XYZ file of C-alpha atoms in Angstrom:
423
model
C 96.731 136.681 102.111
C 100.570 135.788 101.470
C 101.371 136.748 104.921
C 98.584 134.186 106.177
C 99.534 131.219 103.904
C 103.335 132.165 105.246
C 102.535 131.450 109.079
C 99.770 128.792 108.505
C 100.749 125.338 109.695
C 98.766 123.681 107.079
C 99.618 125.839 104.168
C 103.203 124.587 105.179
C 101.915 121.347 105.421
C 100.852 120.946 102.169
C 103.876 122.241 100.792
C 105.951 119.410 103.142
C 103.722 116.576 101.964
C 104.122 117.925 98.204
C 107.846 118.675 98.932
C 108.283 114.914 100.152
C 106.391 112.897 97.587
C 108.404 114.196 94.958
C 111.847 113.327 96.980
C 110.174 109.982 96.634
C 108.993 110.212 93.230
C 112.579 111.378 92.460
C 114.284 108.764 93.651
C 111.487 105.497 92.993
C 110.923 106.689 89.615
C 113.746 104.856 88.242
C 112.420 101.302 89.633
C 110.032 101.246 86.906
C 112.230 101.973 84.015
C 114.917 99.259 85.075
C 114.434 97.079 82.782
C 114.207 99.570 79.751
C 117.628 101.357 80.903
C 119.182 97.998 81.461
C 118.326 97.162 77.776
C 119.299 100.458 76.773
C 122.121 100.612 78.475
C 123.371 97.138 78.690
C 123.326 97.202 82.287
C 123.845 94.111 84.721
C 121.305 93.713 87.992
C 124.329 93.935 89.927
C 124.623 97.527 88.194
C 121.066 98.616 88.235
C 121.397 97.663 92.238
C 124.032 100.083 92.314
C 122.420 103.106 90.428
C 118.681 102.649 91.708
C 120.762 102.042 95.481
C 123.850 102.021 96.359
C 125.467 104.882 94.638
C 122.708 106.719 95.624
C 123.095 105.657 99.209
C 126.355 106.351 99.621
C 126.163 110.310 98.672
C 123.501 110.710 100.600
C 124.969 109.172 103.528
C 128.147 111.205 102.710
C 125.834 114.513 102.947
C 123.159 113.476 104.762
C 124.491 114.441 108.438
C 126.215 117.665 107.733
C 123.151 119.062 106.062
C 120.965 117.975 108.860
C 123.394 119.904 111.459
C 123.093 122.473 108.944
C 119.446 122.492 108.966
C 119.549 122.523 112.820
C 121.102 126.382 112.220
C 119.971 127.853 109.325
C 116.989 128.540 107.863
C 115.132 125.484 107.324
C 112.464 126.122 104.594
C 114.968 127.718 102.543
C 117.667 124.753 102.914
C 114.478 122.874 101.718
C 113.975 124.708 98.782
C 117.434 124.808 97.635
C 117.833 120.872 97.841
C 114.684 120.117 96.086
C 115.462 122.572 93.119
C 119.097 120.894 93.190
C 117.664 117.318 93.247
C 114.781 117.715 90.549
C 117.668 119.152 88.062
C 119.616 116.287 88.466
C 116.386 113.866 87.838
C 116.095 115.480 84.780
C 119.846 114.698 83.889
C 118.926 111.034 84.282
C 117.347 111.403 81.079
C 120.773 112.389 79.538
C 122.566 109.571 80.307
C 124.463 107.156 77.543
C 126.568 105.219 79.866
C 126.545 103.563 83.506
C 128.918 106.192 84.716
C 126.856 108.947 83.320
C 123.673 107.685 85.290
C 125.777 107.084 88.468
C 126.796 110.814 88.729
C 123.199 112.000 87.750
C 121.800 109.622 90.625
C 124.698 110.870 93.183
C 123.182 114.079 92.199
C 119.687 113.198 92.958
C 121.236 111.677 96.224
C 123.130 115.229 97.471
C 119.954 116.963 97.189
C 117.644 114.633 98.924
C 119.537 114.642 101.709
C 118.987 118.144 102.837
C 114.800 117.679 102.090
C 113.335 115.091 104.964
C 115.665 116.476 107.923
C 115.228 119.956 107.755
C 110.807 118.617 106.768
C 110.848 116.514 110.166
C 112.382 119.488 111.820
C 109.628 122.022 110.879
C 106.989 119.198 111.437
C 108.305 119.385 115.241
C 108.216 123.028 115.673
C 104.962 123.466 113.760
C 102.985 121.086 115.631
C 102.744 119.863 119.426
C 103.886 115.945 120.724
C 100.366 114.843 121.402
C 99.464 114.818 117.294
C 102.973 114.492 115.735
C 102.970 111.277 114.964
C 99.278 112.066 112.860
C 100.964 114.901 111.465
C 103.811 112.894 110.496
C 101.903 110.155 109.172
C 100.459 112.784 106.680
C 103.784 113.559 105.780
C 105.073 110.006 105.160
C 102.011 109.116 102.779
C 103.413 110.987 100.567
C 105.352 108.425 100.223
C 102.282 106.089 99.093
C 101.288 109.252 96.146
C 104.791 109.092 95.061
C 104.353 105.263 94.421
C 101.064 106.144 92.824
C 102.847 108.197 90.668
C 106.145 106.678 90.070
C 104.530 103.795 89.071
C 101.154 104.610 87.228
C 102.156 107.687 85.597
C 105.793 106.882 85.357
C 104.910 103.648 83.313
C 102.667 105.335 81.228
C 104.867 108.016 80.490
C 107.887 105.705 79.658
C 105.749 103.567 77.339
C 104.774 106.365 75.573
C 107.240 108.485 75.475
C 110.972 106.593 76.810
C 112.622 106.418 80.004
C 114.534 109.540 78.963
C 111.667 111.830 78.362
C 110.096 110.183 81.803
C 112.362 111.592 83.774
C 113.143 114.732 82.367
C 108.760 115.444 82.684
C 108.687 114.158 86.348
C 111.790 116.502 87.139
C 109.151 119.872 87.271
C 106.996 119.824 89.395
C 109.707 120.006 92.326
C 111.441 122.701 90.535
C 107.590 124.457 91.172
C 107.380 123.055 94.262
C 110.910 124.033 95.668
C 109.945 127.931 94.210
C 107.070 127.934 96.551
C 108.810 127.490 99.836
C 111.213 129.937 98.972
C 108.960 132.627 98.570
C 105.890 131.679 100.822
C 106.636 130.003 103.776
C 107.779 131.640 107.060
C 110.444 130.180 109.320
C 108.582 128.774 112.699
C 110.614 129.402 116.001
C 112.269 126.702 117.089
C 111.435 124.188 120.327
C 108.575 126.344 120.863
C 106.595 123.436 122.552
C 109.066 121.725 123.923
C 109.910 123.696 127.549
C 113.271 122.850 129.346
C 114.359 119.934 126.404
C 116.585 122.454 124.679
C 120.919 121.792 125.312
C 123.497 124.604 124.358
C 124.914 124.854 120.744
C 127.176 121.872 119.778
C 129.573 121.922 117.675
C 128.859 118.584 114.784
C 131.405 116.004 116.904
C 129.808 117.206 120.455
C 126.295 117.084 118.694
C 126.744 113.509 117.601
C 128.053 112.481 121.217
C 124.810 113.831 122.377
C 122.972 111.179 120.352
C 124.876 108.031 120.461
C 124.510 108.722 124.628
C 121.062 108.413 124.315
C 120.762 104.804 125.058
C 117.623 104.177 122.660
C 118.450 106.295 119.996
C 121.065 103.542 118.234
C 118.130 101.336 119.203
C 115.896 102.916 116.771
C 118.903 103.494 114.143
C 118.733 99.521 114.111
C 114.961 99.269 113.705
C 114.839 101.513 111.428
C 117.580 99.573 109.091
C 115.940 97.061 108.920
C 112.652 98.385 108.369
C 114.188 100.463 105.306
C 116.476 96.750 104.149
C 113.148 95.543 103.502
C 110.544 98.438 102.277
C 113.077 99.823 99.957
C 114.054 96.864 98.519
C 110.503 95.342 98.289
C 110.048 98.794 95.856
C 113.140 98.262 93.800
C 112.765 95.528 92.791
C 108.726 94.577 93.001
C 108.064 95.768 89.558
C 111.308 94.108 87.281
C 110.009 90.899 89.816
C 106.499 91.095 88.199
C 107.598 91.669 84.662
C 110.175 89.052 84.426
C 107.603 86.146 86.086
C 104.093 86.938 84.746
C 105.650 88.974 81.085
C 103.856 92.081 81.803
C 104.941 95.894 80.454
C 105.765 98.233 82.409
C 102.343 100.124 81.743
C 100.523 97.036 82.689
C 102.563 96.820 85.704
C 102.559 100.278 86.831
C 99.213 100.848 86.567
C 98.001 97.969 88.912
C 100.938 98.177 91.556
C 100.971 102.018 91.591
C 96.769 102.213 92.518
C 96.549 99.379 94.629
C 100.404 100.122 96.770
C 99.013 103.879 96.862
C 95.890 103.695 98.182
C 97.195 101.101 100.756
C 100.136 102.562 101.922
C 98.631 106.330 101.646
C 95.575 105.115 104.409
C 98.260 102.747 106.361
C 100.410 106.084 106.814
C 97.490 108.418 108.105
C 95.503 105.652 109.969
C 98.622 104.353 111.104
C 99.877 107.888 112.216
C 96.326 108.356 114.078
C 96.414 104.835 115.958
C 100.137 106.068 116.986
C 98.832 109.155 118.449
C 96.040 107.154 120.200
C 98.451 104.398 121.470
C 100.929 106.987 123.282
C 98.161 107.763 125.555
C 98.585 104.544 127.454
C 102.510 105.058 127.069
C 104.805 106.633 125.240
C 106.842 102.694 124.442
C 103.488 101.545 123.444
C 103.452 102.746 119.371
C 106.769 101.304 119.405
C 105.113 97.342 119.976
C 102.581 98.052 117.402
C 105.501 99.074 114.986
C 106.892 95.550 115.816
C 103.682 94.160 115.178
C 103.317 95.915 112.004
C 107.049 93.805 110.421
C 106.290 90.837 111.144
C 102.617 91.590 109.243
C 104.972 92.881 106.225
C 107.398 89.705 106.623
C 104.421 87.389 106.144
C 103.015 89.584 103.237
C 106.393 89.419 101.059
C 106.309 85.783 101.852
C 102.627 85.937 100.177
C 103.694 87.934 97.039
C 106.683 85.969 95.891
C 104.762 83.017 96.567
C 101.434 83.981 94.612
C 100.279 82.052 91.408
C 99.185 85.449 89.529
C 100.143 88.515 89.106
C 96.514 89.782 90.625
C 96.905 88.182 93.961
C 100.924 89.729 94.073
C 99.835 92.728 93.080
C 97.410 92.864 96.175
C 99.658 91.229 98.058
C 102.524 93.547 97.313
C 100.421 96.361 98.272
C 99.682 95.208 101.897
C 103.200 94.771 102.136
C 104.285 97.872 101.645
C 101.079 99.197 103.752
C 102.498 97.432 106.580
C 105.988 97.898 105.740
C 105.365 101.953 105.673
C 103.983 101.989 109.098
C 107.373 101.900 111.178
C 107.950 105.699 109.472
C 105.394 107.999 111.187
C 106.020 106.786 115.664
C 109.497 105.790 115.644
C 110.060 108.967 114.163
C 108.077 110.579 116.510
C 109.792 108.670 119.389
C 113.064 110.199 117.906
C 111.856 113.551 117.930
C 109.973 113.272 121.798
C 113.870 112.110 122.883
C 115.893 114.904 121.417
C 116.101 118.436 122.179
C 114.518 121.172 119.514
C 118.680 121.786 118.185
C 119.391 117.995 117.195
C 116.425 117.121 115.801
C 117.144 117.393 112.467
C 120.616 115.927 112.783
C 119.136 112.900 114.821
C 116.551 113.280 111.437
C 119.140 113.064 109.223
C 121.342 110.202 111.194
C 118.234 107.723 111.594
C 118.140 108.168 107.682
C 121.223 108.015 107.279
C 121.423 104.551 108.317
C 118.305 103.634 107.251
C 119.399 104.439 103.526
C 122.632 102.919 103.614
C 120.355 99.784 104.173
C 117.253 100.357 101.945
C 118.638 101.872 98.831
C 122.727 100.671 99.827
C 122.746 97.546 100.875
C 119.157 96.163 100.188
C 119.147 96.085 96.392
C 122.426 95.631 95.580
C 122.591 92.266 98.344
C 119.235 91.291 95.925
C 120.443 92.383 92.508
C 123.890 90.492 93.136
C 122.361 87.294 94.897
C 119.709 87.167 92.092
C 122.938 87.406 89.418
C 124.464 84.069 91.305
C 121.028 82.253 91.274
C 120.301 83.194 87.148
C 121.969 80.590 85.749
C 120.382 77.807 87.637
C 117.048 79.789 88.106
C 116.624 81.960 85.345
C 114.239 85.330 85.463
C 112.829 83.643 88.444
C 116.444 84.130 90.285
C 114.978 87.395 91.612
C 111.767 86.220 93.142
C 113.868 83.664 95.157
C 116.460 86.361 95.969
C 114.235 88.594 97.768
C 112.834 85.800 100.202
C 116.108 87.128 102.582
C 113.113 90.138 103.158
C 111.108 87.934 105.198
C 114.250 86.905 107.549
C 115.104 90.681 108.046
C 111.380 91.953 108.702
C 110.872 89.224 111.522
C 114.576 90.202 113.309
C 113.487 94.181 112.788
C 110.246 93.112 114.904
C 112.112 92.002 117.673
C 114.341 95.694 117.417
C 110.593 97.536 117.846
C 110.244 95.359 120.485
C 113.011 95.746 122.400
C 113.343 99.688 122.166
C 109.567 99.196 123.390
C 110.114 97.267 126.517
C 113.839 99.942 127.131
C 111.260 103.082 126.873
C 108.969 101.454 129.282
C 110.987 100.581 131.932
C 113.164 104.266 131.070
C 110.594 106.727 129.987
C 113.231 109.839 130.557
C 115.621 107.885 128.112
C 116.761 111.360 127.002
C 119.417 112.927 125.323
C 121.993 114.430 127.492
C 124.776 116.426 127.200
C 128.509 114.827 126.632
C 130.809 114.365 129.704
């Protein structure tokens, strides 16, 4: 039976999706106890920008790209495991903290183990399942994304209004612990590019590796796209709920409850229906997912627009929701482009470099631009200074439409726009 569950592409599956929602449980949880650690704490937005974003960016930046060549040699389910063990300990040390500085290392902590999880996940995704359903498969995967909210939000509220931020995260911290325990012990290591014939290049070393990439022409392409699709999802998340309590005077129970259901169920269909359509859509050409993802931010440009603009805290709740539906929806083809590009030994790197950028500007730069801008507009505006500073999301989803657009119309009229090896 073990040996079974061990080679079984869904078994692993499961343990991917579970493996991924609580990397995103991890690191949204926080969102929802802002306000209570910045009245704990004493914080500043500018500071709670930095702890729920930037600091965390920045590590995982730092150790993003040399796990993900890492993952591209070592066992990958086992680098898994150790990262989400590593991260899930440090989430619990959240719940320690008495001082900015204190949560800043605990978050950095969070950060260094996250950033071995999703590259060495989209890696194993590749070499469990063929191109013609990766983008499915992957959309699977990325709805965990939508659970975690469900979670982070509902449960996390819940929790912290019953029992404190503190206790919140220190609860939410085991089940990855469980979760990380699993793949050590049960899953077996897939071969590597084994549907991917004639793609593979020789071992690089890191420098020669990331030549490789940045001389595929549409791979910094999709880097960009995929900045500014992260500048606006992750910051919509950071700073959605501490929007809604500080204009409509809601707890955070109130508020997670609502948000979490309806920005779960959303996003979770968006990411599998979204994956599906994907799949469907490369049949006519493989550019073709990559003008729906265009079409898809400038859908979640006009919904942020509708939110900050609503008159209750129903309609922005719905409103939020579809946002992040279609804000989710760049995740599952243009990572699939990525992977169709690269050869079986980058693809976790070029994993790993996508988010790599993508974090510096969704958790880096997204809501510590906000927090900061939102600090300048208080004094004139009040608690409605953050509502107004997050209108800048609807300027950066329309420009990250045109991105999706033009990496669409470069893979159409180059459909071989490969990687190659360095000169």
């Amino acid at each position: 039976m073990l040996k079974r569950l061990a080679t079984s592409p869904s078994y692993a599956m499961v343990l991917l999706f579970l493996a991924y929602t609580m990397n995103f449980v991890d690191r949204q949880l926080i969102t929802v106890l802002l306000n209570d650690i910045r009245a704990d704490l004493g914080l500043s937005d500018a500071q709670l920008g930095i702890i729920s974003g930037a600091g965390f960016a920045l590590f995982y930046v730092i150790a993003g790209v040399p796990l993900g060549y890492l993952a591209d040699r070592i066992n990958r389910s086992r680098l898994l495991a150790a990262s989400i063990i590593v991260w899930s300990g440090m989430t619990a040390l959240c719940g320690a903290a008495s001082s900015f500085t204190q949560m800043l290392l605990a978050r950095i902590g969070v950060a260094v183990g996250e950033a071995g999880g999703t590259p060495a996940s989209l890696s194993l995704i590749g070499d469990y399942y063929p191109p013609a359903v990766r983008s499915s498969k992957l959309g699977i995967y990325f709805s965990g994304a939508a659970l975690a909210t469900m979670v982070s939000y509902a449960v996390g509220g819940w929790v912290n209004e019953m029992f404190g931020w503190r206790v919140t995260f220190a609860l939410f911290a085991l089940p990855g612990i469980l979760i990380g325990l699993a793949l050590l012990f049960t899953i077996q290591e897939p071969p590597r590019g084994r549907f991917d014939e004639g793609k593979p290049v020789a071992d690089l070393t890191l420098r020669r590796g990331l030549a490789v990439l940045m001389r595929t022409p549409l791979f910094p392409t999709l880097c960009l796209g995929y900045v500014g699709s992260n500048f606006v999802l992750y910051t919509v998340l950071t700073w959605g709920p501490s929007v809604a309590m500080r204009s409509y005077g809601l707890g955070s129970g109130d508020i997670g409850l609502l948000m979490g259901l309806t920005s779960g169920i959303v996003a979770g269909a968006a990411h599998i229906l979204g994956g599906l359509l994907a799949d469907r859509l490369r049949r006519a050409g493989g550019h073709v997912p990559l003008y729906y993802t265009a079409a898809t931010q400038v859908a979640c440009a006009l919904l942020v627009l509708a939110f900050l603009t609503a008159g209750s805290f129903s309609l922005f709740a719905v409103f939020f929701a579809l946002a992040f539906g279609a804000g989710a929806l760049y995740a599952a083809p243009s990572m699939a482009v990525t992977q169709s590009i690269l050869p079986p030994n980058l693809r976790a790197m070029g994993a790993a470099i996508l988010l790599l950028f993508g974090t510096v500007a969704g958790l880096g730069m997204g809501p510590l631009i906000v927090g900061a801008l939102s600090d300048h507009l208080h004094p004139v505006h009040g608690e409605q200074s953050l509502r107004l500073a997050l209108l800048v999301l609807v300027l950066v989803g329309l420009l990250t439409s045109l991105v999706y657009a033009y990496a669409a119309w470069r893979l159409r009229a180059d459909p071989q726009d490969t990687a190659m090896e360095p000169g």
